[in-house]
Structure formats: structure tokens, C-alpha cells
Phi, psi and omega in degrees: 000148174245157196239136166222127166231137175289165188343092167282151174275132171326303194292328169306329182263348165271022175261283197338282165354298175324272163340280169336286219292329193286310184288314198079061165214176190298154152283332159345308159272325149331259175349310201283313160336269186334271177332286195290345138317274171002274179333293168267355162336295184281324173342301206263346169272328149331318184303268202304009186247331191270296195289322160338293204294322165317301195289269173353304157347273187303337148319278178316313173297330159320320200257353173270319174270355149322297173262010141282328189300304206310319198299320222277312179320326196278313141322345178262309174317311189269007175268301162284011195058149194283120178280344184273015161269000000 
């Protein structure tokens, strides 16, 4: 598909420029890069905003089932007596 943009500012098109050159590709492709990063951004930040929230989960239920084993542990000691009395 094609993209055309209007008056754009010289110096904005001389930046681009830079930039294409500085990777050692056209601006075209430059351009086309840029867009399409855009293009999936909030995409992909949504991802790492989900997976952020996932991992926090998975914490908290780690550290919940941290302290039931210490309660279950703690309960087993009294059940068989602490061999270290």
C-alpha cells in the first residue's frame, strides 16, 4: 500500500534523512520502519502491561503459598516433635 505525505518541514525531512543514513537505508525504508513500529506500539505495550500484571500475580500467589508450607511445616514439627529439642 502507498502512503503520501504533504508538506512536511525541510528540516523534518532533512532529520529523516540523517537518520536513513545514519542505518545505511533509504528514507523510504526508514520511513516505512518508523510507521510500522507506530503502527504496533500500544500493541506491544499492552503485551508487557499484561505480562507486568501476570508476573505480579504469580508473585503474590508464590509468596501465599510460601507461608502456607512454613504453617504446614510448622504443624508437622508439632505433630512429630522439633528433632532439634
Amino acid at each position: 500500500m502507498e502512503i503520501k505525505i504533504r508538506n512536511v518541514d525541510p528540516i523534518a525531512v532533512k532529520k529523516i534523512d540523517e537518520l536513513a543514513k545514519e542505518r545505511k537505508v533509504s528514507r523510504q525504508e526508514f520511513l516505512k520502519s518508523q510507521l510500522e513500529t507506530l503502527a504496533f506500539f500500544r500493541k506491544q505495550t499492552d503485551r508487557e502491561n499484561e505480562l507486568e500484571n501476570l508476573i505480579e500475580k504469580n508473585i503474590k500467589m508464590m509468596e501465599k503459598c510460601a507461608v502456607s508450607m512454613e504453617n504446614m511445616n510448622h504443624i508437622l514439627l508439632e505433630m512429630i516433635g522439633d528433632p532439634e529439642e
